[in-house]
Amino acid sequence: MEKYNVTGMSCAACSARVEKAVSKVDGVTSCSVSLLTNSMGVEGSASASEIIKAVVDAGYGASLVSGTEKTAVEDKNDTLEDTETPKIAKRLIASIIFLLPLMYVSMGHMMWNWPVPAFLKDNKLSIGIYELLLSAVVMIINQKFFISGFKGLIHKAPNMDTLVALGSSASFLYSVYSLFVISSITVKGRNSDFTTHLYFESAAMILTLITVGKLLESKSKGQTTNALKSLMKLSPKTAVLLKDGKETVTKIDQVCTGDIFIVKPGMNIPVDGIVIEGSSSVDESALTGESIPVDKIPEDNVSAGTINVSGFLKCRALKVGNDTTLAQIIQMVSDAAATKAPIAKIADKVSGIFVPAVISIAVLTFIAWMIAGQTFVYALSRAISVLVISCPCSLGLATPVAIMVGNGKSAKNGILFKTAASMEETGKIQIIALDKTGTITKGKTEVVKMQPLNGYSEENLLTLAYALEQKSEHPLAKAIVEKAMALGFKDEPVQNFESLSGKGITGLKNGIPVAGGKLDFIANYAEISDEAKKDADNMAEQGFSPLFFAEDGKLAGIIAVADSIKEDSAEAIQELKNMGIHVVMLTGDNKKTAEKIGKEAGVDEVVSEVLPDGKESVIKLLKEKGKVCMVGDGINDAPALTSADTGIAIGKGTDVAIDAADVIVVKGSLKDVAAAVRISRKTLTNIHENLFWAFFYNAIGIPLAAGAWVHLLGWELNPMFGAAAMSLSSFCVVSNALRLNLIKPYNAKHDRKNRKSLGNEPLLTNLSKSEEKNMTVKVKGMMCSHCEMHVKQAIEKIEGVSNAVADHEKGTVTIETTGNVSIDAVKAAVTEAGYEFEGEC
């Protein structure tokens, strides 16, 4: 996504106009304009020059900000630097200086007979000229409204400034006309009270009050980005590099990957790296929200922006510049602010036609009152009131300010929403599917028991298992490898290694076929006694994962591996259930092990023996029941994370999972998942409040300004009060959004169940049973057990196939499926394996 700064926007109508203009450029696939940060994100193949031209042609300015010469932090600093508030403050002070003497005469003297200089006393023409000059000065000071407003009108894209400019201009021009009438009467020597029809003070007051509103809005908008600004302040400007044994202070942008840097107590860690010498405690609260410092020793990773609390650290740089964790978090928070939530579409549609509609209503109001027999002055006053009370800004700001504050609050707690849409959707989820390993459990497995069989010793069994598992990437394999390495076993990996994801592994050890994996898988390679099955069941009932190993057709034994549940998983899952979310655990473990862990964790439902490629299928089935969120951390979770309505990746997981997810929780705790739901729900509620206020304000204010309640209730609205109301409307919306800073995301006291809660009863039990079915096919050409293995492996690679049992003597293959598996897919797999498919039995 390319980022642009956009200048000249004053309201939601402006941002809608820019978005519409850029979206028409050939090659632009998506465009999102943020009125809050005056920025624009564009995706597609269109060139920067074409995009900038489209913005300029629409009557605004644009410049590309995402350049390689700057880091992400510098880019965001430039974008978020508040240059508008000081300018608005100066305009406001100057306006007040000239407005006060104007109001003193026009209101104080004319209404309450306050004393004035002799040249103004009883001289209505002098008073008129005096008011003309002062109001003209105020208009010149606030010329921005007129330039922007009439420019938008010329480009057929009227905005909020157009309404202000028209209202102020109408008051001023009518007053100038009245002043000419007064002068002609004075020249003829006649007296007149026509001065009461001068509205110079209204023209000036409208501009000043709108400027007050703009100042309050600007200051409040600046506070919405405080969280992002605080993150950027964490980025160190220099690093202490160690070169040729000497310490050298170097600018941060000159640090390269592989450089050795040192961090003394109290210093910020400059870039992401790995500790190579020393030990210390590091305060990572700025990135993770965790207040307790984390101990660091050699081989531990450190992140840019964190603080070295106590000891001395010598580190090697791994990620620098835009690749550091801090820079990526800043980029992610900023990107989320540049996107739009689906709920904002309503406001965008209204904003696109709002200003033309208001101008039309003002004209009709004027005509209606003239037809009703009212004076020209009265009708004009009602029309001006309609123009200045209408506020498209509150509509445009309702969603983005809440998203920005909510996103900043979540970032402070180590929860990162990639887009505004993901923040909205997270609060709507009804079902959460949790991957077991690394999500519910610690993901750090260990060997807890070894059961050698058929004459094998523990040493022989572990030697065999180590040889097989060295090439496996499965989390359970890591426990066996670490156990063998700790005992000093020799590195002798197998040949012809092959892994069937989620089932087992095979290979040749000194020319002898060996295999390891689940019970059903090993049953194809060795005979498993009832006693061995009973031992495995006992292990499973204790929550262990039994792995079987076979060599040359003989079962060598069982190794039990365990992965303990995280300390806060059960509590977090209960919090999710209290919010009305149905919690499902997905695991490839056997049913008994899965149910033991599921019961301990407190989930509503356990789906066991799920193959890695089967998680996506489960998510699709769950989506038929409601909105689904998938939480995972591994490579094999990526398809499910993408398929779910919302994907949440554990921050300590793989890059693939993080890329596939919509939300990232940096600390890797399920408590953060519950916190993410709370923040999302609070933000969504805040958006609803803002939109209600924005629509309600305009729905009540415009009829009041037009005089719709005059005959019914006697209510009228002076244009100056209309301007005051307009100036406060946007301020109210932004101030309401700032309340999100008060959220306590880890406080579960006020959790409420979703009105669309699905309850705690299993959702997939009956559906899964109905989906399970067998088919038997005839296969010609199988001559031995090796042929059976080849056919079995070929068929089990088909998505939806849970198990296949081949019999070369009968020439058949019995296939167990958990979904719709076409006979054509089976035929293709058999044929590709080198055998002849003869159809179903």
Short mmCIF file of N, CA and C in Angstrom, two decimals, residues 202-347:
data_model
loop_
_atom_site.label_atom_id
_atom_site.label_comp_id
_atom_site.label_asym_id
_atom_site.label_seq_id
_atom_site.Cartn_x
_atom_site.Cartn_y
_atom_site.Cartn_z
N SER A 202 -22.83 38.85 12.71
CA SER A 202 -23.13 37.43 12.47
C SER A 202 -22.09 36.80 11.55
N ALA A 203 -21.72 37.55 10.51
CA ALA A 203 -20.71 37.04 9.57
C ALA A 203 -19.40 36.75 10.29
N ALA A 204 -18.99 37.68 11.17
CA ALA A 204 -17.73 37.51 11.90
C ALA A 204 -17.85 36.45 12.99
N MET A 205 -18.99 36.46 13.69
CA MET A 205 -19.18 35.51 14.79
C MET A 205 -19.25 34.07 14.28
N ILE A 206 -19.91 33.87 13.15
CA ILE A 206 -19.99 32.52 12.56
C ILE A 206 -18.59 31.98 12.31
N LEU A 207 -17.74 32.80 11.68
CA LEU A 207 -16.38 32.36 11.37
C LEU A 207 -15.58 32.08 12.63
N THR A 208 -15.75 32.95 13.64
CA THR A 208 -14.97 32.78 14.88
C THR A 208 -15.41 31.53 15.64
N LEU A 209 -16.73 31.31 15.72
CA LEU A 209 -17.23 30.13 16.43
C LEU A 209 -16.82 28.84 15.72
N ILE A 210 -16.87 28.85 14.40
CA ILE A 210 -16.43 27.65 13.65
C ILE A 210 -14.95 27.41 13.89
N THR A 211 -14.18 28.48 13.99
CA THR A 211 -12.74 28.34 14.26
C THR A 211 -12.50 27.77 15.66
N VAL A 212 -13.34 28.19 16.63
CA VAL A 212 -13.26 27.61 17.97
C VAL A 212 -13.47 26.10 17.89
N GLY A 213 -14.51 25.70 17.15
CA GLY A 213 -14.79 24.28 16.98
C GLY A 213 -13.65 23.54 16.31
N LYS A 214 -13.07 24.18 15.30
CA LYS A 214 -11.94 23.56 14.58
C LYS A 214 -10.74 23.38 15.51
N LEU A 215 -10.53 24.36 16.39
CA LEU A 215 -9.41 24.25 17.32
C LEU A 215 -9.63 23.10 18.31
N LEU A 216 -10.84 23.03 18.88
CA LEU A 216 -11.15 21.94 19.81
C LEU A 216 -11.04 20.59 19.12
N GLU A 217 -11.55 20.53 17.89
CA GLU A 217 -11.50 19.28 17.12
C GLU A 217 -10.06 18.89 16.81
N SER A 218 -9.25 19.87 16.43
CA SER A 218 -7.86 19.59 16.07
C SER A 218 -7.07 19.08 17.28
N LYS A 219 -7.29 19.73 18.43
CA LYS A 219 -6.58 19.30 19.65
C LYS A 219 -7.03 17.90 20.07
N SER A 220 -8.32 17.63 19.95
CA SER A 220 -8.84 16.31 20.31
C SER A 220 -8.34 15.24 19.34
N LYS A 221 -8.32 15.58 18.05
CA LYS A 221 -7.81 14.63 17.06
C LYS A 221 -6.34 14.30 17.33
N GLY A 222 -5.60 15.32 17.79
CA GLY A 222 -4.20 15.08 18.12
C GLY A 222 -4.05 14.08 19.25
N GLN A 223 -4.99 14.13 20.20
CA GLN A 223 -4.94 13.19 21.33
C GLN A 223 -5.26 11.78 20.91
N THR A 224 -6.04 11.61 19.84
CA THR A 224 -6.39 10.25 19.39
C THR A 224 -5.17 9.50 18.86
N THR A 225 -4.14 10.23 18.45
CA THR A 225 -2.94 9.56 17.93
C THR A 225 -1.82 9.51 18.97
N ASN A 226 -2.15 9.82 20.22
CA ASN A 226 -1.12 9.83 21.27
C ASN A 226 -0.44 8.48 21.43
N ALA A 227 -1.23 7.39 21.32
CA ALA A 227 -0.65 6.06 21.50
C ALA A 227 0.39 5.78 20.42
N LEU A 228 0.07 6.18 19.18
CA LEU A 228 1.00 5.96 18.08
C LEU A 228 2.24 6.84 18.25
N LYS A 229 2.03 8.06 18.72
CA LYS A 229 3.16 8.97 18.93
C LYS A 229 4.08 8.44 20.04
N SER A 230 3.46 7.87 21.10
CA SER A 230 4.28 7.34 22.19
C SER A 230 5.10 6.15 21.73
N LEU A 231 4.57 5.35 20.81
CA LEU A 231 5.34 4.24 20.26
C LEU A 231 6.53 4.76 19.47
N MET A 232 6.31 5.84 18.71
CA MET A 232 7.39 6.38 17.88
C MET A 232 8.49 7.00 18.73
N LYS A 233 8.12 7.51 19.91
CA LYS A 233 9.13 8.09 20.80
C LYS A 233 10.06 7.03 21.37
N LEU A 234 9.62 5.77 21.31
CA LEU A 234 10.45 4.69 21.85
C LEU A 234 11.67 4.42 20.97
N SER A 235 11.56 4.77 19.71
CA SER A 235 12.63 4.44 18.77
C SER A 235 13.89 5.26 19.05
N PRO A 236 14.98 4.59 19.43
CA PRO A 236 16.23 5.31 19.73
C PRO A 236 16.78 5.99 18.47
N LYS A 237 17.48 7.08 18.67
CA LYS A 237 18.07 7.80 17.54
C LYS A 237 19.49 7.33 17.24
N THR A 238 20.13 6.71 18.26
CA THR A 238 21.51 6.24 18.07
C THR A 238 21.69 4.85 18.66
N ALA A 239 22.81 4.22 18.29
CA ALA A 239 23.18 2.91 18.84
C ALA A 239 24.68 2.94 19.15
N VAL A 240 25.08 2.16 20.15
CA VAL A 240 26.50 2.05 20.50
C VAL A 240 27.04 0.77 19.87
N LEU A 241 27.77 0.92 18.77
CA LEU A 241 28.32 -0.24 18.07
C LEU A 241 29.72 -0.56 18.60
N LEU A 242 30.05 -1.83 18.53
CA LEU A 242 31.38 -2.28 18.95
C LEU A 242 32.17 -2.66 17.70
N LYS A 243 33.16 -1.82 17.36
CA LYS A 243 33.98 -2.06 16.17
C LYS A 243 35.45 -2.04 16.56
N ASP A 244 36.12 -3.15 16.22
CA ASP A 244 37.55 -3.29 16.55
C ASP A 244 37.81 -3.06 18.04
N GLY A 245 36.88 -3.52 18.87
CA GLY A 245 37.04 -3.40 20.31
C GLY A 245 36.73 -2.04 20.87
N LYS A 246 36.29 -1.08 20.01
CA LYS A 246 35.99 0.27 20.45
C LYS A 246 34.50 0.55 20.35
N GLU A 247 33.98 1.31 21.31
CA GLU A 247 32.58 1.70 21.30
C GLU A 247 32.40 2.95 20.45
N THR A 248 31.47 2.88 19.51
CA THR A 248 31.22 4.00 18.61
C THR A 248 29.73 4.32 18.60
N VAL A 249 29.39 5.57 18.89
CA VAL A 249 27.99 6.00 18.84
C VAL A 249 27.63 6.27 17.38
N THR A 250 26.62 5.56 16.87
CA THR A 250 26.25 5.62 15.45
C THR A 250 24.77 5.95 15.30
N LYS A 251 24.43 6.72 14.28
CA LYS A 251 23.02 7.01 13.99
C LYS A 251 22.31 5.69 13.69
N ILE A 252 21.05 5.62 14.10
CA ILE A 252 20.30 4.37 14.01
C ILE A 252 20.14 3.90 12.57
N ASP A 253 20.05 4.84 11.62
CA ASP A 253 19.86 4.43 10.22
C ASP A 253 21.13 3.90 9.58
N GLN A 254 22.25 3.95 10.32
CA GLN A 254 23.50 3.42 9.78
C GLN A 254 23.85 2.04 10.36
N VAL A 255 22.98 1.53 11.24
CA VAL A 255 23.19 0.19 11.81
C VAL A 255 22.77 -0.86 10.78
N CYS A 256 23.62 -1.85 10.57
CA CYS A 256 23.34 -2.90 9.58
C CYS A 256 23.16 -4.25 10.27
N THR A 257 22.48 -5.14 9.57
CA THR A 257 22.32 -6.50 10.08
C THR A 257 23.69 -7.14 10.28
N GLY A 258 23.88 -7.76 11.43
CA GLY A 258 25.16 -8.40 11.74
C GLY A 258 26.07 -7.55 12.59
N ASP A 259 25.78 -6.25 12.71
CA ASP A 259 26.60 -5.37 13.56
C ASP A 259 26.48 -5.79 15.03
N ILE A 260 27.58 -5.62 15.76
CA ILE A 260 27.57 -5.91 17.20
C ILE A 260 27.33 -4.61 17.95
N PHE A 261 26.32 -4.60 18.81
CA PHE A 261 26.03 -3.40 19.59
C PHE A 261 25.93 -3.75 21.07
N ILE A 262 26.19 -2.76 21.91
CA ILE A 262 26.12 -2.98 23.35
C ILE A 262 25.02 -2.10 23.94
N VAL A 263 24.42 -2.59 25.00
CA VAL A 263 23.35 -1.86 25.68
C VAL A 263 23.65 -1.85 27.18
N LYS A 264 23.88 -0.66 27.71
CA LYS A 264 24.16 -0.51 29.13
C LYS A 264 22.86 -0.29 29.90
N PRO A 265 22.88 -0.49 31.21
CA PRO A 265 21.67 -0.30 32.02
C PRO A 265 21.03 1.07 31.80
N GLY A 266 19.71 1.07 31.62
CA GLY A 266 18.96 2.31 31.41
C GLY A 266 18.85 2.74 29.97
N MET A 267 19.58 2.07 29.07
CA MET A 267 19.55 2.45 27.65
C MET A 267 18.45 1.69 26.91
N ASN A 268 17.93 2.32 25.86
CA ASN A 268 16.97 1.64 24.98
C ASN A 268 17.72 0.72 24.03
N ILE A 269 17.15 -0.43 23.77
CA ILE A 269 17.73 -1.33 22.78
C ILE A 269 17.44 -0.75 21.40
N PRO A 270 18.47 -0.52 20.56
CA PRO A 270 18.27 0.24 19.32
C PRO A 270 17.59 -0.52 18.19
N VAL A 271 17.92 -1.80 18.02
CA VAL A 271 17.37 -2.61 16.92
C VAL A 271 17.06 -4.00 17.46
N ASP A 272 16.37 -4.80 16.65
CA ASP A 272 16.12 -6.18 17.05
C ASP A 272 17.42 -6.97 16.93
N GLY A 273 17.68 -7.80 17.92
CA GLY A 273 18.92 -8.58 17.88
C GLY A 273 18.87 -9.79 18.77
N ILE A 274 20.02 -10.45 18.90
CA ILE A 274 20.15 -11.63 19.75
C ILE A 274 21.30 -11.40 20.71
N VAL A 275 21.10 -11.77 21.96
CA VAL A 275 22.13 -11.58 22.99
C VAL A 275 23.26 -12.58 22.76
N ILE A 276 24.50 -12.08 22.69
CA ILE A 276 25.65 -12.97 22.53
C ILE A 276 26.54 -12.97 23.77
N GLU A 277 26.32 -11.99 24.65
CA GLU A 277 27.11 -11.95 25.87
C GLU A 277 26.39 -11.10 26.92
N GLY A 278 26.45 -11.53 28.17
CA GLY A 278 25.85 -10.77 29.26
C GLY A 278 24.45 -11.26 29.61
N SER A 279 23.93 -10.73 30.68
CA SER A 279 22.56 -11.06 31.11
C SER A 279 21.96 -9.83 31.77
N SER A 280 20.64 -9.71 31.65
CA SER A 280 19.97 -8.53 32.19
C SER A 280 18.47 -8.77 32.22
N SER A 281 17.75 -7.84 32.80
CA SER A 281 16.29 -7.80 32.73
C SER A 281 15.91 -6.68 31.77
N VAL A 282 14.97 -6.96 30.89
CA VAL A 282 14.56 -5.98 29.88
C VAL A 282 13.08 -5.65 30.06
N ASP A 283 12.78 -4.36 30.11
CA ASP A 283 11.40 -3.89 30.22
C ASP A 283 10.79 -3.84 28.82
N GLU A 284 9.85 -4.77 28.57
CA GLU A 284 9.20 -4.85 27.25
C GLU A 284 7.77 -4.32 27.29
N SER A 285 7.43 -3.59 28.34
CA SER A 285 6.05 -3.14 28.54
C SER A 285 5.54 -2.28 27.40
N ALA A 286 6.41 -1.51 26.78
CA ALA A 286 5.97 -0.62 25.70
C ALA A 286 5.46 -1.40 24.50
N LEU A 287 5.99 -2.60 24.28
CA LEU A 287 5.59 -3.42 23.13
C LEU A 287 4.52 -4.44 23.49
N THR A 288 4.60 -4.99 24.69
CA THR A 288 3.71 -6.09 25.05
C THR A 288 2.68 -5.72 26.10
N GLY A 289 2.88 -4.62 26.81
CA GLY A 289 1.98 -4.25 27.88
C GLY A 289 2.28 -4.99 29.18
N GLU A 290 3.26 -5.88 29.16
CA GLU A 290 3.64 -6.66 30.34
C GLU A 290 4.59 -5.85 31.20
N SER A 291 4.17 -5.55 32.42
CA SER A 291 4.95 -4.63 33.27
C SER A 291 6.18 -5.28 33.90
N ILE A 292 6.18 -6.62 34.04
CA ILE A 292 7.30 -7.30 34.69
C ILE A 292 8.45 -7.47 33.70
N PRO A 293 9.66 -6.97 34.04
CA PRO A 293 10.81 -7.13 33.13
C PRO A 293 11.10 -8.60 32.84
N VAL A 294 11.61 -8.85 31.63
CA VAL A 294 11.91 -10.21 31.18
C VAL A 294 13.41 -10.44 31.25
N ASP A 295 13.81 -11.56 31.85
CA ASP A 295 15.24 -11.89 31.95
C ASP A 295 15.79 -12.29 30.58
N LYS A 296 16.98 -11.79 30.26
CA LYS A 296 17.63 -12.09 28.98
C LYS A 296 19.02 -12.67 29.24
N ILE A 297 19.30 -13.76 28.55
CA ILE A 297 20.62 -14.41 28.61
C ILE A 297 21.07 -14.68 27.18
N PRO A 298 22.32 -15.10 26.97
CA PRO A 298 22.77 -15.40 25.61
C PRO A 298 21.81 -16.32 24.85
N GLU A 299 21.62 -16.03 23.56
CA GLU A 299 20.73 -16.72 22.63
C GLU A 299 19.28 -16.23 22.73
N ASP A 300 18.98 -15.32 23.66
CA ASP A 300 17.64 -14.75 23.73
C ASP A 300 17.54 -13.56 22.78
N ASN A 301 16.33 -13.33 22.26
CA ASN A 301 16.10 -12.21 21.34
C ASN A 301 15.71 -10.95 22.12
N VAL A 302 16.12 -9.82 21.60
CA VAL A 302 15.73 -8.53 22.17
C VAL A 302 15.12 -7.67 21.06
N SER A 303 14.23 -6.74 21.46
CA SER A 303 13.51 -5.93 20.47
C SER A 303 13.82 -4.45 20.62
N ALA A 304 13.81 -3.76 19.49
CA ALA A 304 14.05 -2.32 19.49
C ALA A 304 12.97 -1.61 20.30
N GLY A 305 13.38 -0.56 21.02
CA GLY A 305 12.43 0.23 21.80
C GLY A 305 12.23 -0.24 23.22
N THR A 306 12.72 -1.47 23.54
CA THR A 306 12.62 -1.94 24.92
C THR A 306 13.79 -1.40 25.73
N ILE A 307 13.68 -1.46 27.05
CA ILE A 307 14.68 -0.81 27.92
C ILE A 307 15.46 -1.84 28.72
N ASN A 308 16.78 -1.72 28.65
CA ASN A 308 17.66 -2.58 29.46
C ASN A 308 17.64 -2.06 30.90
N VAL A 309 17.13 -2.86 31.82
CA VAL A 309 16.90 -2.39 33.18
C VAL A 309 18.15 -2.47 34.05
N SER A 310 18.84 -3.62 34.00
CA SER A 310 19.89 -3.79 35.01
C SER A 310 21.29 -4.09 34.46
N GLY A 311 21.47 -5.20 33.76
CA GLY A 311 22.82 -5.65 33.39
C GLY A 311 23.34 -5.10 32.08
N PHE A 312 24.51 -5.62 31.70
CA PHE A 312 25.18 -5.23 30.45
C PHE A 312 24.88 -6.29 29.39
N LEU A 313 24.50 -5.86 28.18
CA LEU A 313 24.20 -6.78 27.09
C LEU A 313 25.03 -6.47 25.85
N LYS A 314 25.56 -7.53 25.28
CA LYS A 314 26.26 -7.43 24.01
C LYS A 314 25.44 -8.24 23.01
N CYS A 315 25.01 -7.59 21.93
CA CYS A 315 24.06 -8.23 21.02
C CYS A 315 24.50 -8.12 19.57
N ARG A 316 23.95 -9.00 18.74
CA ARG A 316 24.15 -8.94 17.29
C ARG A 316 22.84 -8.50 16.64
N ALA A 317 22.91 -7.52 15.76
CA ALA A 317 21.71 -7.00 15.10
C ALA A 317 21.14 -8.02 14.12
N LEU A 318 19.84 -8.28 14.24
CA LEU A 318 19.16 -9.21 13.34
C LEU A 318 18.23 -8.48 12.37
N LYS A 319 17.50 -7.49 12.90
CA LYS A 319 16.57 -6.72 12.07
C LYS A 319 16.77 -5.24 12.34
N VAL A 320 16.88 -4.46 11.28
CA VAL A 320 17.11 -3.02 11.43
C VAL A 320 16.11 -2.24 10.60
N GLY A 321 16.04 -0.94 10.84
CA GLY A 321 15.18 -0.07 10.04
C GLY A 321 13.72 -0.45 10.12
N ASN A 322 13.09 -0.58 8.97
CA ASN A 322 11.66 -0.89 8.90
C ASN A 322 11.34 -2.33 9.24
N ASP A 323 12.36 -3.16 9.42
CA ASP A 323 12.13 -4.58 9.70
C ASP A 323 12.02 -4.88 11.20
N THR A 324 12.32 -3.91 12.06
CA THR A 324 12.26 -4.18 13.49
C THR A 324 10.81 -4.37 13.94
N THR A 325 10.66 -5.05 15.06
CA THR A 325 9.31 -5.28 15.61
C THR A 325 8.60 -3.97 15.88
N LEU A 326 9.32 -3.00 16.44
CA LEU A 326 8.72 -1.71 16.76
C LEU A 326 8.22 -1.01 15.49
N ALA A 327 9.06 -0.99 14.45
CA ALA A 327 8.67 -0.34 13.19
C ALA A 327 7.46 -1.02 12.57
N GLN A 328 7.40 -2.35 12.67
CA GLN A 328 6.28 -3.08 12.10
C GLN A 328 5.00 -2.83 12.88
N ILE A 329 5.12 -2.70 14.21
CA ILE A 329 3.94 -2.38 15.02
C ILE A 329 3.41 -1.00 14.65
N ILE A 330 4.32 -0.03 14.53
CA ILE A 330 3.93 1.33 14.14
C ILE A 330 3.26 1.33 12.78
N GLN A 331 3.84 0.57 11.85
CA GLN A 331 3.29 0.47 10.51
C GLN A 331 1.89 -0.14 10.54
N MET A 332 1.73 -1.18 11.36
CA MET A 332 0.46 -1.88 11.44
C MET A 332 -0.64 -0.99 12.03
N VAL A 333 -0.30 -0.28 13.10
CA VAL A 333 -1.28 0.62 13.72
C VAL A 333 -1.66 1.74 12.76
N SER A 334 -0.67 2.25 12.06
CA SER A 334 -0.93 3.33 11.09
C SER A 334 -1.77 2.83 9.93
N ASP A 335 -1.47 1.63 9.43
CA ASP A 335 -2.23 1.05 8.32
C ASP A 335 -3.68 0.84 8.71
N ALA A 336 -3.89 0.40 9.95
CA ALA A 336 -5.26 0.17 10.42
C ALA A 336 -6.04 1.47 10.43
N ALA A 337 -5.38 2.57 10.81
CA ALA A 337 -6.04 3.88 10.84
C ALA A 337 -6.36 4.36 9.43
N ALA A 338 -5.58 3.89 8.45
CA ALA A 338 -5.78 4.33 7.07
C ALA A 338 -6.88 3.54 6.37
N THR A 339 -7.33 2.43 6.98
CA THR A 339 -8.41 1.64 6.38
C THR A 339 -9.75 2.05 6.98
N LYS A 340 -10.82 1.54 6.38
CA LYS A 340 -12.15 1.90 6.86
C LYS A 340 -12.91 0.67 7.31
N ALA A 341 -13.63 0.83 8.42
CA ALA A 341 -14.48 -0.24 8.91
C ALA A 341 -15.75 -0.29 8.07
N PRO A 342 -16.33 -1.49 7.89
CA PRO A 342 -17.57 -1.59 7.10
C PRO A 342 -18.68 -0.69 7.61
N ILE A 343 -18.71 -0.46 8.92
CA ILE A 343 -19.77 0.36 9.51
C ILE A 343 -19.69 1.81 9.04
N ALA A 344 -18.50 2.22 8.55
CA ALA A 344 -18.32 3.61 8.10
C ALA A 344 -18.95 3.87 6.74
N LYS A 345 -19.34 2.81 6.04
CA LYS A 345 -19.88 2.98 4.69
C LYS A 345 -21.16 3.81 4.69
N ILE A 346 -21.97 3.64 5.72
CA ILE A 346 -23.23 4.40 5.80
C ILE A 346 -22.93 5.89 5.88
N ALA A 347 -22.00 6.24 6.79
CA ALA A 347 -21.64 7.65 6.94
C ALA A 347 -21.02 8.20 5.66
#
